[in-house]
Coordinates of C-alpha atoms in Angstrom, one line a residue:
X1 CA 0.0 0.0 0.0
X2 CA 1.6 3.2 -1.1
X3 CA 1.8 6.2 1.5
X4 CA 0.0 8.3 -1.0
X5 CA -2.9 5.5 -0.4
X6 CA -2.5 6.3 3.7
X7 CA -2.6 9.6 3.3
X8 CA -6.1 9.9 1.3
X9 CA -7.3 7.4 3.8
X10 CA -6.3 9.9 6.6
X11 CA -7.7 12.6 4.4
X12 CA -11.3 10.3 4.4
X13 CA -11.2 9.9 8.1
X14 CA -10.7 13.6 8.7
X15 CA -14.3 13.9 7.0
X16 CA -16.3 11.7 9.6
X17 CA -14.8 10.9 12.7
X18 CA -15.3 12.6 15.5
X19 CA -13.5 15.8 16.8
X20 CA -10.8 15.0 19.4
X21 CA -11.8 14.0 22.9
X22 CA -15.0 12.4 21.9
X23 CA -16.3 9.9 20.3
X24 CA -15.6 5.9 20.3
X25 CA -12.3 4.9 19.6
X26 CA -11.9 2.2 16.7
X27 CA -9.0 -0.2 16.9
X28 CA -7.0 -1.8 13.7
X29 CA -8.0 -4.8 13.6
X30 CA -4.4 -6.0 13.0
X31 CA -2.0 -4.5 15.6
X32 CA -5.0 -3.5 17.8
X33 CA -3.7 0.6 17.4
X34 CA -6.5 2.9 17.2
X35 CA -7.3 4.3 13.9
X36 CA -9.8 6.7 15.0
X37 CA -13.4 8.2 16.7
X38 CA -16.5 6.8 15.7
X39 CA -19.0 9.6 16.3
X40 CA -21.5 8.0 18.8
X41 CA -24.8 9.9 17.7
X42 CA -27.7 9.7 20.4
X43 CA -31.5 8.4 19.4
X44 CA -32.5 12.4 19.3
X45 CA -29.9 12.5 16.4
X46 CA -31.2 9.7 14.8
X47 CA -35.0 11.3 14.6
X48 CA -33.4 14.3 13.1
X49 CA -31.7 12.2 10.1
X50 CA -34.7 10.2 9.8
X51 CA -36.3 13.7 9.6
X52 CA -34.5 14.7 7.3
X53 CA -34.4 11.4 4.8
X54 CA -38.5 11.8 4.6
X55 CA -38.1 15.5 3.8
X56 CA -35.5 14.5 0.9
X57 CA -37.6 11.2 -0.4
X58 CA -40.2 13.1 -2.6
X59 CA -37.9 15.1 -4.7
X60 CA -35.4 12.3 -5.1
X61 CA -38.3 10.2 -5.9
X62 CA -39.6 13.0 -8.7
X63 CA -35.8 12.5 -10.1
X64 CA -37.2 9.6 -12.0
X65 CA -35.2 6.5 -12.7
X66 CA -33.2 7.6 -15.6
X67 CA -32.0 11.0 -13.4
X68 CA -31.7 8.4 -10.4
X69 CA -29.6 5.9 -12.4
X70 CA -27.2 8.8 -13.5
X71 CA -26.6 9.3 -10.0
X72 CA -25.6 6.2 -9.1
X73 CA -23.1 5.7 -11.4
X74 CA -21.7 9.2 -10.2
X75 CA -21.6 7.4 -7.0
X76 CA -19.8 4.5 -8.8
X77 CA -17.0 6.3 -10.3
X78 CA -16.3 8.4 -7.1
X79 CA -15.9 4.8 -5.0
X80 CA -13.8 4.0 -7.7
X81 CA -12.1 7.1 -7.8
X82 CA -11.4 6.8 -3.8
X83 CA -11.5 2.7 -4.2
X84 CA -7.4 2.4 -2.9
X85 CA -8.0 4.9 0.1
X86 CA -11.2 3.3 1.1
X87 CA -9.5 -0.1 1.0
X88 CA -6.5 1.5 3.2
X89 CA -9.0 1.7 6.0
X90 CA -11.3 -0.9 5.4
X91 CA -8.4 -2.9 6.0
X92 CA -7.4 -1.4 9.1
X93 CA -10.5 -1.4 10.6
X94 CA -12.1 -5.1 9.5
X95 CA -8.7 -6.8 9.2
X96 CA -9.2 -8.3 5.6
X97 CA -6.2 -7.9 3.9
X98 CA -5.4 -5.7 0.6
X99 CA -5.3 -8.1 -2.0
X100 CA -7.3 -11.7 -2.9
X101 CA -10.9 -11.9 -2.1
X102 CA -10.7 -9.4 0.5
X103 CA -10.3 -5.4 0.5
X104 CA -9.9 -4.1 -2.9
X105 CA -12.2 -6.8 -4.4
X106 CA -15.1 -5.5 -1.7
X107 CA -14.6 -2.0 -3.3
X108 CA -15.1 -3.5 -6.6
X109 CA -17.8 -5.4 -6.1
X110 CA -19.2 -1.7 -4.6
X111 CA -19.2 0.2 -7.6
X112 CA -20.3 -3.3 -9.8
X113 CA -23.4 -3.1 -7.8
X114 CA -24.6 0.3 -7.5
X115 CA -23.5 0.1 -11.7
X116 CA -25.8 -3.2 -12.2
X117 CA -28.6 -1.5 -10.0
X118 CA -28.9 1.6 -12.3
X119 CA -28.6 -0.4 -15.2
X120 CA -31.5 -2.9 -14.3
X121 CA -35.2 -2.4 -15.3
X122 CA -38.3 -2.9 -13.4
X123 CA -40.9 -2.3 -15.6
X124 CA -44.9 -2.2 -15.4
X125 CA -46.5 -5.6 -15.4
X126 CA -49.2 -5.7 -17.2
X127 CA -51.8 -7.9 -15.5
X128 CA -54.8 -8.2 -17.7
X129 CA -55.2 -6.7 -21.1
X130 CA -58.7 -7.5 -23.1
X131 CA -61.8 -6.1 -23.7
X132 CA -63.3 -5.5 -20.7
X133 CA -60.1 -4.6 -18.1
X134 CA -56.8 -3.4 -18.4
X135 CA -54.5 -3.9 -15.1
X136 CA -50.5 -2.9 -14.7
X137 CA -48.7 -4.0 -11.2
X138 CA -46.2 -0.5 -10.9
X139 CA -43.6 -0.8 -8.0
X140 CA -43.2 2.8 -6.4
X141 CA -40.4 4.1 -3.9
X142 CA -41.9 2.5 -0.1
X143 CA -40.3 5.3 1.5
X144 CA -37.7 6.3 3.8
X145 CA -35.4 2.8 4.6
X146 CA -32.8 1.9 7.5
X147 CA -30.1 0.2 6.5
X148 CA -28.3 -1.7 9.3
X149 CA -24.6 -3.5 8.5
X150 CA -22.6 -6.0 9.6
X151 CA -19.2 -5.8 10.3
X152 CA -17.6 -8.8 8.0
X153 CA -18.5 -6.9 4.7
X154 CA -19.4 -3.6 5.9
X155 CA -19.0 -1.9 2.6
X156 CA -20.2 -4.2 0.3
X157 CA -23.1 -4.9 2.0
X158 CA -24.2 -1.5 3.0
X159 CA -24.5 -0.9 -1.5
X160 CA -26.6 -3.9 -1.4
X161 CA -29.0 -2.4 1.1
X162 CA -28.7 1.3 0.0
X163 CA -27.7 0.7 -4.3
X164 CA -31.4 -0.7 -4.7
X165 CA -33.4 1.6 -1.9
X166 CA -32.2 4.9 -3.8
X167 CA -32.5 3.5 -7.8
X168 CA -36.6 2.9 -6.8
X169 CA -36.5 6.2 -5.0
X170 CA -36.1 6.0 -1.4
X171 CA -34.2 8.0 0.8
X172 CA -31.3 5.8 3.6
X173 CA -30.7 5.9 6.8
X174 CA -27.7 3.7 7.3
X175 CA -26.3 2.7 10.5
X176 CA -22.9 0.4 10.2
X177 CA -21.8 -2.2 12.8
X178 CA -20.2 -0.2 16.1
X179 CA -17.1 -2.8 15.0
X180 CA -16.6 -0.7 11.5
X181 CA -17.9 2.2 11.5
X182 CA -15.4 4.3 10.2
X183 CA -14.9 2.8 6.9
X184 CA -18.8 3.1 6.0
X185 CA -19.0 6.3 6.9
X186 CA -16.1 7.2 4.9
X187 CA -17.8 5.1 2.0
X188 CA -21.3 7.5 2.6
X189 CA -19.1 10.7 2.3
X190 CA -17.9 9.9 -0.9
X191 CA -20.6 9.0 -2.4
X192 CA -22.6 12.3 -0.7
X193 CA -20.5 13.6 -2.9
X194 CA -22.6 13.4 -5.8
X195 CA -25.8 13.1 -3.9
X196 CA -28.5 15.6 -3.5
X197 CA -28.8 16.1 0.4
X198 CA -30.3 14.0 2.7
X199 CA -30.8 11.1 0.8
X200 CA -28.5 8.9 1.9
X201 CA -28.1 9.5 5.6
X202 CA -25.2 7.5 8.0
X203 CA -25.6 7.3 11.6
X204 CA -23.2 6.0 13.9
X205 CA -24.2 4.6 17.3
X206 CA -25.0 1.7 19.2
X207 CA -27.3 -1.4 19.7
X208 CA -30.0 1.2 21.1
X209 CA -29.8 3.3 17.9
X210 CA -30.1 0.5 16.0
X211 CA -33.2 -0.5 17.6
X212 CA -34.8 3.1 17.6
X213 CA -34.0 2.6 13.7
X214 CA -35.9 -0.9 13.1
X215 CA -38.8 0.7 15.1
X216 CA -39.4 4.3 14.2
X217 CA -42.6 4.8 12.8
X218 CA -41.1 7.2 10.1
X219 CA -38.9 4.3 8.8
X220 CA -40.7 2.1 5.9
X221 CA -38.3 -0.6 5.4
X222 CA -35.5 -2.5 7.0
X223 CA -32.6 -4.0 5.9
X224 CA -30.8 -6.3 8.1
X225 CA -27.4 -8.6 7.9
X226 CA -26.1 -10.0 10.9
X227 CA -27.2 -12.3 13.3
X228 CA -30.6 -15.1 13.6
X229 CA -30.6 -13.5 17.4
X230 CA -30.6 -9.8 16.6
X231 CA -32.8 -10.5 13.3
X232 CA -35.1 -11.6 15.8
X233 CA -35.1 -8.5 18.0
X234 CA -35.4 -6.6 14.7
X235 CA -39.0 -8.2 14.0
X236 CA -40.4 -7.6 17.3
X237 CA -39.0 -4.0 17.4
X238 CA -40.8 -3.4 14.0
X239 CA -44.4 -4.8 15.1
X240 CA -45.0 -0.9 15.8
X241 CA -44.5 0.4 12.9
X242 CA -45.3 -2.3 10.4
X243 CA -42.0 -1.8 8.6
X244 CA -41.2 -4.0 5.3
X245 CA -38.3 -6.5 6.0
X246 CA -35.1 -7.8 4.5
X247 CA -33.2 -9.8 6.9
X248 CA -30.3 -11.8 5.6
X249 CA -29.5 -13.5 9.1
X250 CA -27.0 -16.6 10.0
X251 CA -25.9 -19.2 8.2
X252 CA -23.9 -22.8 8.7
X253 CA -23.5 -23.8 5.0
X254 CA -22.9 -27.3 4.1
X255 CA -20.8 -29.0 1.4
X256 CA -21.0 -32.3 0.0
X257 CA -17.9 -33.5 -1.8
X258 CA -19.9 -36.7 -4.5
X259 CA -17.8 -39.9 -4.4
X260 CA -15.8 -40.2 -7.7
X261 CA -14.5 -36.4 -7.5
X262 CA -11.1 -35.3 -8.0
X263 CA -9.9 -34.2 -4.9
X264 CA -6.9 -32.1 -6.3
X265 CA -9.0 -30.7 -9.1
X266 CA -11.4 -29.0 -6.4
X267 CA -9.3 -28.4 -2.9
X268 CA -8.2 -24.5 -3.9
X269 CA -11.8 -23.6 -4.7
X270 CA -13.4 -25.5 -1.5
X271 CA -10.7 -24.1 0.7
X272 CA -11.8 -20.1 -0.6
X273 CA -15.2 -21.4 0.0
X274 CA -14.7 -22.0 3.3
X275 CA -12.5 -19.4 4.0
X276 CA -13.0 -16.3 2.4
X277 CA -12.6 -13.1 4.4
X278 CA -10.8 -15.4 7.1
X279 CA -13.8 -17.4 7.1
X280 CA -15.5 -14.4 8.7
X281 CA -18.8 -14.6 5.8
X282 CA -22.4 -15.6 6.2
X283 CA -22.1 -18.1 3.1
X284 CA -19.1 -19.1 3.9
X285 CA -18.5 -23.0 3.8
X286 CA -19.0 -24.1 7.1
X287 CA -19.0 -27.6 7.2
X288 CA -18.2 -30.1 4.3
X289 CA -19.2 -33.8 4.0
X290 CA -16.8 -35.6 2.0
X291 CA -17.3 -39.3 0.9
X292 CA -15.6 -41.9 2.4
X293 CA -13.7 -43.0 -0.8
X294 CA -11.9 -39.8 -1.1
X295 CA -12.3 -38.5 2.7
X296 CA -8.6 -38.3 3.1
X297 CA -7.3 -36.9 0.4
X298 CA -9.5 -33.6 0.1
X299 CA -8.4 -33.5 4.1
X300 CA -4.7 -33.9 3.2
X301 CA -5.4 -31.4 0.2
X302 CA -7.1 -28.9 2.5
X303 CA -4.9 -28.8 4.8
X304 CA -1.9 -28.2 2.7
X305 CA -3.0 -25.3 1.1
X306 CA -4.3 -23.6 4.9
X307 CA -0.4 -24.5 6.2
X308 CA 0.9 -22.4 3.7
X309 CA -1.7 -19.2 2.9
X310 CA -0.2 -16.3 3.8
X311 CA -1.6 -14.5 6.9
X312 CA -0.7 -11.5 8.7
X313 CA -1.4 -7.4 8.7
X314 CA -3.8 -6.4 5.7
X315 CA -1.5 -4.1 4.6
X316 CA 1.5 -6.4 3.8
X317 CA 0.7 -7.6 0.0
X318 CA 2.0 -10.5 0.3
X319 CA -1.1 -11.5 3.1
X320 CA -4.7 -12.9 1.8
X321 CA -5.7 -14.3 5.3
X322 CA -6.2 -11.7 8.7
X323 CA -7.3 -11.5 12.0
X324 CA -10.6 -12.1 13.5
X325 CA -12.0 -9.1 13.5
X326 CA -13.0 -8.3 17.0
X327 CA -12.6 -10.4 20.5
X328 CA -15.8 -12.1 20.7
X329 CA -15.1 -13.9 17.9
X330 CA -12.4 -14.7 18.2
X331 CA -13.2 -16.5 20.8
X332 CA -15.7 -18.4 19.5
X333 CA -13.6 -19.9 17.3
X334 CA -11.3 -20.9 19.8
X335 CA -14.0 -22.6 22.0
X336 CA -15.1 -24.1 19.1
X337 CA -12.0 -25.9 18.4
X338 CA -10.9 -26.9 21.6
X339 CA -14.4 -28.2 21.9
X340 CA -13.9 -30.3 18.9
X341 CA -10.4 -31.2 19.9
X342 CA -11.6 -32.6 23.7
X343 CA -14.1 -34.7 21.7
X344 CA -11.2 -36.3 19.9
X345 CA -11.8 -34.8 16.9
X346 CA -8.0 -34.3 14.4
X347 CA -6.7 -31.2 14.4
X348 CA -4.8 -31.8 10.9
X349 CA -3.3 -28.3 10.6
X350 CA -3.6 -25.3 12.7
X351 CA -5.8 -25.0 15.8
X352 CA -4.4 -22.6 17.8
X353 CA -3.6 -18.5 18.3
X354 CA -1.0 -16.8 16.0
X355 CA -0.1 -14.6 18.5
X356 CA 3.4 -13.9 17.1
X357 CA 1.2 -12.4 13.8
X358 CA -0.8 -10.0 16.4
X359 CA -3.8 -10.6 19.3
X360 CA -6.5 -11.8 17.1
X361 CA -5.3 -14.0 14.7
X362 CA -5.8 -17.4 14.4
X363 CA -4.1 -20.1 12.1
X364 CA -6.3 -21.4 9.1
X365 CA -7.9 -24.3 10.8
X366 CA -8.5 -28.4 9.0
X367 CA -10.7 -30.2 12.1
X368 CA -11.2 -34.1 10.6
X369 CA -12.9 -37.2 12.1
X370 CA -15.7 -35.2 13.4
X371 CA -19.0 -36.2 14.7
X372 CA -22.3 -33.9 13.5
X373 CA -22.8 -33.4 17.1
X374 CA -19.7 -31.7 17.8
X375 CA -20.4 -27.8 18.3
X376 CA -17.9 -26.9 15.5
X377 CA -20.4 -28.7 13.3
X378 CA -23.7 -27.3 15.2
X379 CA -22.7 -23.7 15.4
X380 CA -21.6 -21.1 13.2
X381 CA -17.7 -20.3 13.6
X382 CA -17.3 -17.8 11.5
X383 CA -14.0 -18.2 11.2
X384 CA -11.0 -19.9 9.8
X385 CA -12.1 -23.4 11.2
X386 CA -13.8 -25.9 9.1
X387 CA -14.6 -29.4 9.8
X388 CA -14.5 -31.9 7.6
X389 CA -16.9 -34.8 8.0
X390 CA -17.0 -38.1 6.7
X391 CA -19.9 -39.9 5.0
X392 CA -20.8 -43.6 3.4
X393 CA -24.4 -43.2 2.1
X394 CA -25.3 -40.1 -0.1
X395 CA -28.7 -39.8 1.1
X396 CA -27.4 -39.8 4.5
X397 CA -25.1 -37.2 4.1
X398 CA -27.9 -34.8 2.3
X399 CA -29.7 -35.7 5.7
X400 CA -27.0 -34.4 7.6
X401 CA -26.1 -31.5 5.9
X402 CA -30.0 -30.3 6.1
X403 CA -30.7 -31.2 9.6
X404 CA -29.8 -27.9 11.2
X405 CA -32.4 -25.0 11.8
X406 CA -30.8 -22.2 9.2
X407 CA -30.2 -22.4 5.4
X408 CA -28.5 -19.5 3.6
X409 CA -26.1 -21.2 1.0
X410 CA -24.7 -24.6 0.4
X411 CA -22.8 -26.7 -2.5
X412 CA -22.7 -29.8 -3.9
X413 CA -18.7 -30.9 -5.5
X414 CA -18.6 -33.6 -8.2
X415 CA -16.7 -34.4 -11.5
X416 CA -19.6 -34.7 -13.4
X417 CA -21.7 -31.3 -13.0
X418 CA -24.8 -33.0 -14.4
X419 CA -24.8 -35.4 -12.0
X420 CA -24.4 -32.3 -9.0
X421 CA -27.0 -30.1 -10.2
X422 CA -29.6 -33.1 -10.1
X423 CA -28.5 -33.6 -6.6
X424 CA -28.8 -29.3 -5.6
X425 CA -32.1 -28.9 -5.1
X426 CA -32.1 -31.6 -1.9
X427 CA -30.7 -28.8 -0.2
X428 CA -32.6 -26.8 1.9
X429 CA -31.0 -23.6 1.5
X430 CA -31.6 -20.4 -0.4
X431 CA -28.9 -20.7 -3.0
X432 CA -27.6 -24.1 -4.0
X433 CA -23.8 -23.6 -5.8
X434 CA -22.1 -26.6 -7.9
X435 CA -18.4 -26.7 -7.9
X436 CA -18.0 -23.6 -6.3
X437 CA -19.5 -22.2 -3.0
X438 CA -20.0 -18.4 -2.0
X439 CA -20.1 -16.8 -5.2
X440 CA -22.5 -13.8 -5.9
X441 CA -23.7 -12.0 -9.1
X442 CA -26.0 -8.6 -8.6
X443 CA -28.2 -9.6 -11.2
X444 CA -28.8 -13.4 -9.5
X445 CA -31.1 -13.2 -6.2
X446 CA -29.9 -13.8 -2.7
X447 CA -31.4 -14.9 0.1
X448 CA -32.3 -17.4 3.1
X449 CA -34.5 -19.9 3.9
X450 CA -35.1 -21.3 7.5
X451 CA -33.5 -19.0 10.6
X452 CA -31.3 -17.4 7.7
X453 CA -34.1 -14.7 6.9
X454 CA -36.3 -14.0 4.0
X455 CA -36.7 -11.6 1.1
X456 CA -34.1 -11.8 -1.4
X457 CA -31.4 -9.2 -2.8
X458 CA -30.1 -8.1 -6.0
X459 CA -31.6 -7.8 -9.6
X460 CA -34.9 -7.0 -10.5
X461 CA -36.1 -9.3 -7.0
X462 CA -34.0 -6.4 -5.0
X463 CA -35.7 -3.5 -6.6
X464 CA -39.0 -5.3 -5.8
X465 CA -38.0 -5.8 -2.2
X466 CA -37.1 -2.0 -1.4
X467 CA -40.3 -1.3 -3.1
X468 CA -44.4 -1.0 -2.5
X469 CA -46.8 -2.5 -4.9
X470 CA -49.7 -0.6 -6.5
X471 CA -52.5 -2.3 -9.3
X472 CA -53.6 0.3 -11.6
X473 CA -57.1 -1.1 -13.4
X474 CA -59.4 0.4 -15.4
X475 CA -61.5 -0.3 -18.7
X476 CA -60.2 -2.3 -21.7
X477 CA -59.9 -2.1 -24.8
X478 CA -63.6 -1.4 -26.0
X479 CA -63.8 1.4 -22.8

């Protein structure tokens, strides 16, 4: 990372945090140093954006789509034109390092987005169109929306709640995880760069702002990521107001590795499916199922490439694997392990700290001979810890892999591609990938089924969701 790259980042950060002496102070995720003051804004604050936002929604929504779309891609090219400063902290602050699937592919896949949602159509349906009725289904703006983020994605995922929510017309509140808060808020500025005011509104505070945000009577829509527990808390607090939902909640993805597959021809792409962003994503891999016949070489081949990924500090571009991003989890994934190691499960290759690399790293993680009932198995890690099970029966292991209470992503692995996509739809999850696991496209929809939420993202489906429905009928063609 080139200094002139720190020294826009610095310049960013002098934008939004908070003025010295106040504030929440936001550690790098790497060497634990702090970076800078999150503003912490107070519920009063919040009213006043959310004020704001539904005094802004009608004239952005007047804009029209084409004015709206033009917009956007403004937006686009001024991420892109900050894309290596906004990586600089985003790698700070998260801990995903520069380069592979991490910091400066997140800022790509920002602009892609908000470019794909101001290219995509939603046109009138027309419903019925004869003699006697004519009837169009139109999708208008639904209002003023809150945005809530996670911390593992923070910028990506903030353009896929706020790209869609302003291309139908609606005005954003966002508030960003209290783990990354400066990073989206340095994302908002640039892009309120090119905005009119008001429309796109960030908001930094805690779990109680949050809240205030999922029930305020003003606010029309939610958008959640983040956990099954807090989606929960999200749809009692908006009983009140009645507030549309998008909740994109947990996940514990399964794999199932076919018998007859090529073990050496599919390790690199099942390792990155497991452990993308340090393992720290919602359809991550989570657990994989491999067949009996060929149990121990995908283990041997998984565990070779974890030995020798680089990991270490974000900015070092040599590194594609981090820290966890924040204590708790961290500790999680410890308990998790030593769980599975007291068991008797076989720690192949890591399974322990890094503490040599910094406070919260931990090495890239191959658990074999595991029972389903092991809590590494049960429970989301969300981290760089994945156990690999072993299976006889095929039906069995489709059994297994479906018998937990959440269902955001899973995969199926074989040689023969015909012979895995038959096989997909036996999983109970909301996207089913063969050969590959974790992969997104903004024009395919997202979403869970079970405890991992409902509503879908992206494409035409995520214009729909950020939008209300209205039938226009009247006479037909002889009226």
């Amino acid at each position: 990372m080139s200094d002139t790259a720190a020294t826009a980042a610095a310049a960013l950060l002098d934008r939004i945090q908070a003025p010295e002496g106040r504030g929440r102070e936001i550690p790098d995720a790497a060497t634990r140093e702090v970076i800078g003051r999150a503003p912490v804004q107070s519920v009063a604050e919040l009213d006043d954006a959310i004020a704001r936002a539904r005094a802004a929604q009608p004239g952005w929504d007047a804009l029209g789509h084409a004015r709206r779309s033009e917009l956007l891609l403004a937006a686009a090219d001024a991420i892109d034109a900050n894309a290596e400063a906004l990586a600089h902290l985003l790698s700070r602050e998260q801990g995903k390092p520069l380069n592979g699937p991490n910091a400066r592919f997140e800022l790509g896949a920002c602009s892609a987005w908000l470019r794909t949602n101001a290219a995509t159509e939603l046109p009138v349906q027309v419903l019925v169109d004869d003699e006697t009725l004519h009837a169009e289904l139109v999708y208008k703006a639904a209002g003023v929306v809150g945005a809530i983020g996670p911390w593992n994605w923070p910028l990506m995922i903030t353009i896929w709640q706020i790209g869609p929510a302003l291309r139908m017309g609606n005005t954003v509140v966002a508030k960003p995880s209290e783990y990354t808060p400066l990073s989206v808020l340095a994302l908002l500025s640039v892009m309120n760069d090119v905005l009119p005011a008001d429309v796109l509104i960030g908001v930094s505070g805690d779990r109680a702002t949050g809240a205030r945000l999922a029930s305020h009577p003003d606010i029309d829509k939610v958008m959640f990521t983040g956990s099954t527990a807090t989606g929960r808390k999200i749809i009692e607090s908006s009983a009140g107001n009645l507030a549309r939902l998008t909740l994109e909640l947990g996940g514990n993805d399964a794999g199932i590795v076919l018998p007859g597959t090529d073990p050496q021809a599919i390790a690199e792409d099942l390792f990155w499916g497991a452990f993308i962003n340090t393992g720290q994503t919602c359809a991550a891999m989570k657990r994989l199922y491999v067949h009996d016949s060929i149990y121990d070489e995908v283990v041997d081949a998984l565990a070779g490439i974890a030995a020798a990924v680089p990991m270490g500090n974000g900015l070092d571009e040599e590194n594609v694997l981090g820290p966890l991003q924040n204590r708790a989890q961290f500790d999680i994934v410890s308990r998790l392990v030593e769980d599975a190691r007291a068991r008797g499960a076989r720690i192949v290759t890591g399974g322990e700290a890094a503490p040599e690399l910094g406070e919260l790293f931990y090495r890239a993680t191959i658990v074999a001979d595991i029972d389903d009932d092991a809590a590494l198995v049960q429970e989301e890690q969300f981290g760089p810890a994945l156990p690999v099970i072993r299976y006889s029966d095929v039906d069995e292991a489709f059994a297994r892999a479906n018998a937990v209470d959440v269902g955001l992503g899973a995969s199926v692995w074989s040689s023969d591609p015909e012979t895995a996509r038959a096989a997909a739809t036996r999983m109970q999850s909301g996207t089913v990938w063969i050969n590959s696991h974790g992969g997104l496209h903004p024009m395919v929809p997202f979403g869970g089924v079970k405890s991992s939420g409902y509503g879908l993202e992206f494409g035409v489906e995520g214009l729909k969701s950020v939008s209300v429905t209205q039938v226009v009928s009247g006479p037909g063609r002889k009226g």
